[in-house]
PDB file of C-alpha atoms in Angstrom:
ATOM      1  CA  MET L 231      15.589  -4.597  -3.167  1.00 82.00           C
ATOM      2  CA  ILE L 232      13.056  -7.375  -3.459  1.00 93.00           C
ATOM      3  CA  THR L 233      13.072 -10.461  -5.637  1.00 96.00           C
ATOM      4  CA  LYS L 234      10.669 -11.202  -8.482  1.00 96.00           C
ATOM      5  CA  GLU L 235       9.205 -13.965  -6.334  1.00 97.00           C
ATOM      6  CA  GLN L 236       8.597 -11.574  -3.434  1.00 98.00           C
ATOM      7  CA  LEU L 237       6.951  -9.068  -5.786  1.00 98.00           C
ATOM      8  CA  ALA L 238       4.710 -11.810  -7.188  1.00 98.00           C
ATOM      9  CA  GLN L 239       3.777 -12.858  -3.638  1.00 98.00           C
ATOM     10  CA  LEU L 240       2.941  -9.267  -2.716  1.00 98.00           C
ATOM     11  CA  LYS L 241       0.852  -8.776  -5.850  1.00 98.00           C
ATOM     12  CA  GLN L 242      -1.144 -11.911  -5.042  1.00 98.00           C
ATOM     13  CA  ALA L 243      -1.640 -10.922  -1.394  1.00 98.00           C
ATOM     14  CA  ALA L 244      -2.811  -7.443  -2.427  1.00 98.00           C
ATOM     15  CA  LYS L 245      -5.228  -8.970  -4.936  1.00 98.00           C
ATOM     16  CA  VAL L 246      -6.680 -11.269  -2.262  1.00 98.00           C
ATOM     17  CA  ALA L 247      -7.042  -8.328   0.141  1.00 98.00           C
ATOM     18  CA  TYR L 248      -8.786  -6.372  -2.636  1.00 98.00           C
ATOM     19  CA  GLN L 249     -11.513  -9.039  -2.658  1.00 98.00           C
ATOM     20  CA  ASN L 250     -12.305  -8.201   0.980  1.00 98.00           C
ATOM     21  CA  ALA L 251     -12.556  -4.430   0.531  1.00 98.00           C
ATOM     22  CA  HIS L 252     -15.648  -2.760   1.979  1.00 98.00           C
ATOM     23  CA  ALA L 253     -16.414  -0.026  -0.551  1.00 98.00           C
ATOM     24  CA  PRO L 254     -20.208   0.192  -0.906  1.00 98.00           C
ATOM     25  CA  TYR L 255     -20.170   3.969  -1.485  1.00 97.00           C
ATOM     26  CA  SER L 256     -17.309   4.633  -3.885  1.00 96.00           C
ATOM     27  CA  LYS L 257     -17.183   1.133  -5.414  1.00 97.00           C
ATOM     28  CA  PHE L 258     -13.394   1.763  -5.483  1.00 97.00           C
ATOM     29  CA  HIS L 259     -11.912  -1.421  -4.061  1.00 98.00           C
ATOM     30  CA  VAL L 260      -8.240  -1.415  -3.085  1.00 98.00           C
ATOM     31  CA  GLY L 261      -5.942  -4.075  -1.672  1.00 98.00           C
ATOM     32  CA  ALA L 262      -2.430  -3.573  -0.370  1.00 98.00           C
ATOM     33  CA  ALA L 263       0.364  -5.861   0.729  1.00 98.00           C
ATOM     34  CA  ALA L 264       3.697  -4.952   2.274  1.00 98.00           C
ATOM     35  CA  LEU L 265       6.913  -6.812   2.893  1.00 98.00           C
ATOM     36  CA  THR L 266       8.281  -6.246   6.382  1.00 98.00           C
ATOM     37  CA  GLU L 267      11.979  -6.082   7.214  1.00 96.00           C
ATOM     38  CA  GLU L 268      11.522  -9.499   8.860  1.00 96.00           C
ATOM     39  CA  GLY L 269      10.400 -10.887   5.485  1.00 96.00           C
ATOM     40  CA  ASN L 270       6.727 -11.268   6.347  1.00 97.00           C
ATOM     41  CA  VAL L 271       3.867 -10.276   4.065  1.00 98.00           C
ATOM     42  CA  VAL L 272       1.024  -8.275   5.592  1.00 98.00           C
ATOM     43  CA  ALA L 273      -2.112  -7.152   3.794  1.00 98.00           C
ATOM     44  CA  GLY L 274      -5.007  -4.751   4.116  1.00 98.00           C
ATOM     45  CA  CYS L 275      -8.001  -3.468   2.202  1.00 98.00           C
ATOM     46  CA  ASN L 276      -9.938  -0.232   2.208  1.00 98.00           C
ATOM     47  CA  VAL L 277     -12.852  -0.031   4.619  1.00 98.00           C
ATOM     48  CA  GLU L 278     -15.387   2.696   3.884  1.00 98.00           C
ATOM     49  CA  ASN L 279     -17.833   4.160   6.348  1.00 97.00           C
ATOM     50  CA  ALA L 280     -21.151   5.944   5.900  1.00 97.00           C
ATOM     51  CA  SER L 281     -19.436   8.852   7.653  1.00 96.00           C
ATOM     52  CA  TYR L 282     -16.955   9.245   4.800  1.00 93.00           C
ATOM     53  CA  GLY L 283     -14.188  10.816   6.876  1.00 93.00           C
ATOM     54  CA  LEU L 284     -13.899   7.593   8.885  1.00 96.00           C
ATOM     55  CA  THR L 285     -12.925   5.573   5.809  1.00 97.00           C
ATOM     56  CA  VAL L 286      -9.522   3.892   6.113  1.00 98.00           C
ATOM     57  CA  CYS L 287      -7.418   3.159   3.039  1.00 98.00           C
ATOM     58  CA  ALA L 288      -5.922  -0.226   2.220  1.00 98.00           C
ATOM     59  CA  GLU L 289      -2.362   0.999   2.682  1.00 98.00           C
ATOM     60  CA  ARG L 290      -3.010   2.273   6.207  1.00 98.00           C
ATOM     61  CA  ASN L 291      -4.910  -0.888   7.159  1.00 98.00           C
ATOM     62  CA  CYS L 292      -2.019  -2.962   5.807  1.00 98.00           C
ATOM     63  CA  ILE L 293       0.541  -1.062   7.874  1.00 98.00           C
ATOM     64  CA  ALA L 294      -1.682  -1.138  10.972  1.00 98.00           C
ATOM     65  CA  ASN L 295      -2.048  -4.897  10.562  1.00 97.00           C
ATOM     66  CA  ALA L 296       1.744  -5.245  10.755  1.00 98.00           C
ATOM     67  CA  VAL L 297       2.062  -2.869  13.704  1.00 98.00           C
ATOM     68  CA  VAL L 298      -0.545  -4.870  15.644  1.00 97.00           C
ATOM     69  CA  ASN L 299       1.722  -7.875  15.141  1.00 95.00           C
ATOM     70  CA  GLY L 300       4.811  -6.019  16.341  1.00 97.00           C
ATOM     71  CA  GLU L 301       6.397  -5.100  13.006  1.00 97.00           C
ATOM     72  CA  LYS L 302       7.214  -1.472  12.296  1.00 97.00           C
ATOM     73  CA  GLN L 303       9.798  -1.568   9.513  1.00 97.00           C
ATOM     74  CA  PHE L 304       9.051  -2.343   5.904  1.00 98.00           C
ATOM     75  CA  ARG L 305      10.836  -2.906   2.610  1.00 98.00           C
ATOM     76  CA  THR L 306       8.089  -2.254   0.050  1.00 98.00           C
ATOM     77  CA  ILE L 307       4.333  -2.021  -0.519  1.00 98.00           C
ATOM     78  CA  VAL L 308       2.092  -3.057  -3.423  1.00 98.00           C
ATOM     79  CA  ILE L 309      -1.286  -1.442  -4.103  1.00 98.00           C
ATOM     80  CA  TYR L 310      -3.801  -3.389  -6.210  1.00 98.00           C
ATOM     81  CA  THR L 311      -6.894  -2.034  -7.962  1.00 98.00           C
ATOM     82  CA  GLU L 312      -8.936  -3.054 -10.957  1.00 97.00           C
ATOM     83  CA  GLN L 313      -8.603   0.399 -12.521  1.00 95.00           C
ATOM     84  CA  GLU L 314      -6.965   0.755 -15.912  1.00 95.00           C
ATOM     85  CA  LYS L 315      -5.069   3.811 -14.651  1.00 96.00           C
ATOM     86  CA  LEU L 316      -2.602   2.709 -11.996  1.00 97.00           C
ATOM     87  CA  THR L 317      -3.397   4.290  -8.658  1.00 93.00           C
ATOM     88  CA  PRO L 318      -0.746   5.779  -6.360  1.00 96.00           C
ATOM     89  CA  PRO L 319      -1.442   6.128  -2.624  1.00 98.00           C
ATOM     90  CA  CYS L 320      -3.369   9.165  -1.416  1.00 97.00           C
ATOM     91  CA  GLY L 321      -1.629  11.924   0.521  1.00 97.00           C
ATOM     92  CA  ALA L 322      -2.575  10.572   3.948  1.00 97.00           C
ATOM     93  CA  CYS L 323      -1.248   7.136   3.019  1.00 98.00           C
ATOM     94  CA  ARG L 324       1.964   8.638   1.670  1.00 98.00           C
ATOM     95  CA  GLN L 325       2.544  10.278   5.048  1.00 97.00           C
ATOM     96  CA  VAL L 326       1.849   7.042   6.946  1.00 98.00           C
ATOM     97  CA  ILE L 327       4.132   5.113   4.583  1.00 98.00           C
ATOM     98  CA  ALA L 328       6.860   7.693   5.286  1.00 97.00           C
ATOM     99  CA  GLU L 329       6.506   6.932   9.010  1.00 97.00           C
ATOM    100  CA  PHE L 330       7.486   3.276   8.569  1.00 97.00           C
ATOM    101  CA  PHE L 331       9.399   2.957   5.268  1.00 97.00           C
ATOM    102  CA  SER L 332      12.703   4.451   4.166  1.00 96.00           C
ATOM    103  CA  MET L 333      12.453   7.209   1.590  1.00 96.00           C
ATOM    104  CA  SER L 334      14.256   4.908  -0.869  1.00 97.00           C
ATOM    105  CA  SER L 335      11.574   2.203  -0.518  1.00 98.00           C
ATOM    106  CA  SER L 336       9.650   1.173  -3.610  1.00 98.00           C
ATOM    107  CA  VAL L 337       5.907   1.698  -3.819  1.00 98.00           C
ATOM    108  CA  PHE L 338       4.220  -0.342  -6.553  1.00 98.00           C
ATOM    109  CA  ALA L 339       0.795   0.051  -8.143  1.00 98.00           C
ATOM    110  CA  VAL L 340      -0.579  -2.980 -10.005  1.00 98.00           C
ATOM    111  CA  ASN L 341      -3.878  -3.817 -11.631  1.00 98.00           C
ATOM    112  CA  HIS L 342      -5.922  -6.684 -13.049  1.00 97.00           C
ATOM    113  CA  LEU L 343      -4.250  -6.207 -16.454  1.00 97.00           C
ATOM    114  CA  ASP L 344      -0.895  -6.987 -14.806  1.00 95.00           C
ATOM    115  CA  ASN L 345       0.300  -3.437 -15.437  1.00 98.00           C
ATOM    116  CA  ILE L 346       2.789  -2.204 -12.886  1.00 98.00           C
ATOM    117  CA  LYS L 347       4.286   1.131 -11.929  1.00 98.00           C
ATOM    118  CA  GLU L 348       7.030   1.738  -9.397  1.00 98.00           C
ATOM    119  CA  TRP L 349       7.853   4.902  -7.487  1.00 98.00           C
ATOM    120  CA  LYS L 350      10.379   5.570  -4.771  1.00 98.00           C
ATOM    121  CA  LEU L 351       8.712   6.991  -1.687  1.00 98.00           C
ATOM    122  CA  SER L 352      10.895  10.078  -2.081  1.00 97.00           C
ATOM    123  CA  GLU L 353       9.182  10.703  -5.447  1.00 98.00           C
ATOM    124  CA  LEU L 354       5.693  10.407  -3.963  1.00 98.00           C
ATOM    125  CA  LEU L 355       6.438  12.563  -0.937  1.00 97.00           C
ATOM    126  CA  PRO L 356       9.447  14.806  -1.488  1.00 96.00           C
ATOM    127  CA  ASP L 357      10.696  16.643   1.594  1.00 94.00           C
ATOM    128  CA  ALA L 358       8.536  14.439   3.783  1.00 94.00           C
ATOM    129  CA  PHE L 359       7.977  15.212   7.446  1.00 93.00           C
ATOM    130  CA  THR L 360       9.297  12.085   9.195  1.00 91.00           C
ATOM    131  CA  PRO L 361      10.269  11.022  12.716  1.00 89.00           C
ATOM    132  CA  ASP L 362      13.761  12.333  11.889  1.00 89.00           C
ATOM    133  CA  ASP L 363      12.288  15.844  11.909  1.00 93.00           C
ATOM    134  CA  LEU L 364      11.224  15.641  15.547  1.00 93.00           C
TER     135      LEU L 364
END
């Protein structure tokens, strides 16, 4: 569980990260912010590449940012776009989220209209392949 204040902080951090997205090809800017088990907020944005397959999503950059700083356990993640339709994480991001979050963790999508949608990770990636399967 997270507090309303923590959710508001995550939404703001994801929105700030969104502003730094590098998306010259798709024009689809995304920001993400996660709350670590230690209570820290980490953020990331999508970074596109002319060689499209090398593009890295905001969610994965957010998680990598935390891992670089020694944090590998998370409570929740917020994904921010300025799309009217709320955007869930892509399949690759769902798998990376499953590596570091519990299956009961909340994943939120928010937008510039202050719409919000919440999923449990288990809804986004049922029967996930996780470290427990190794």
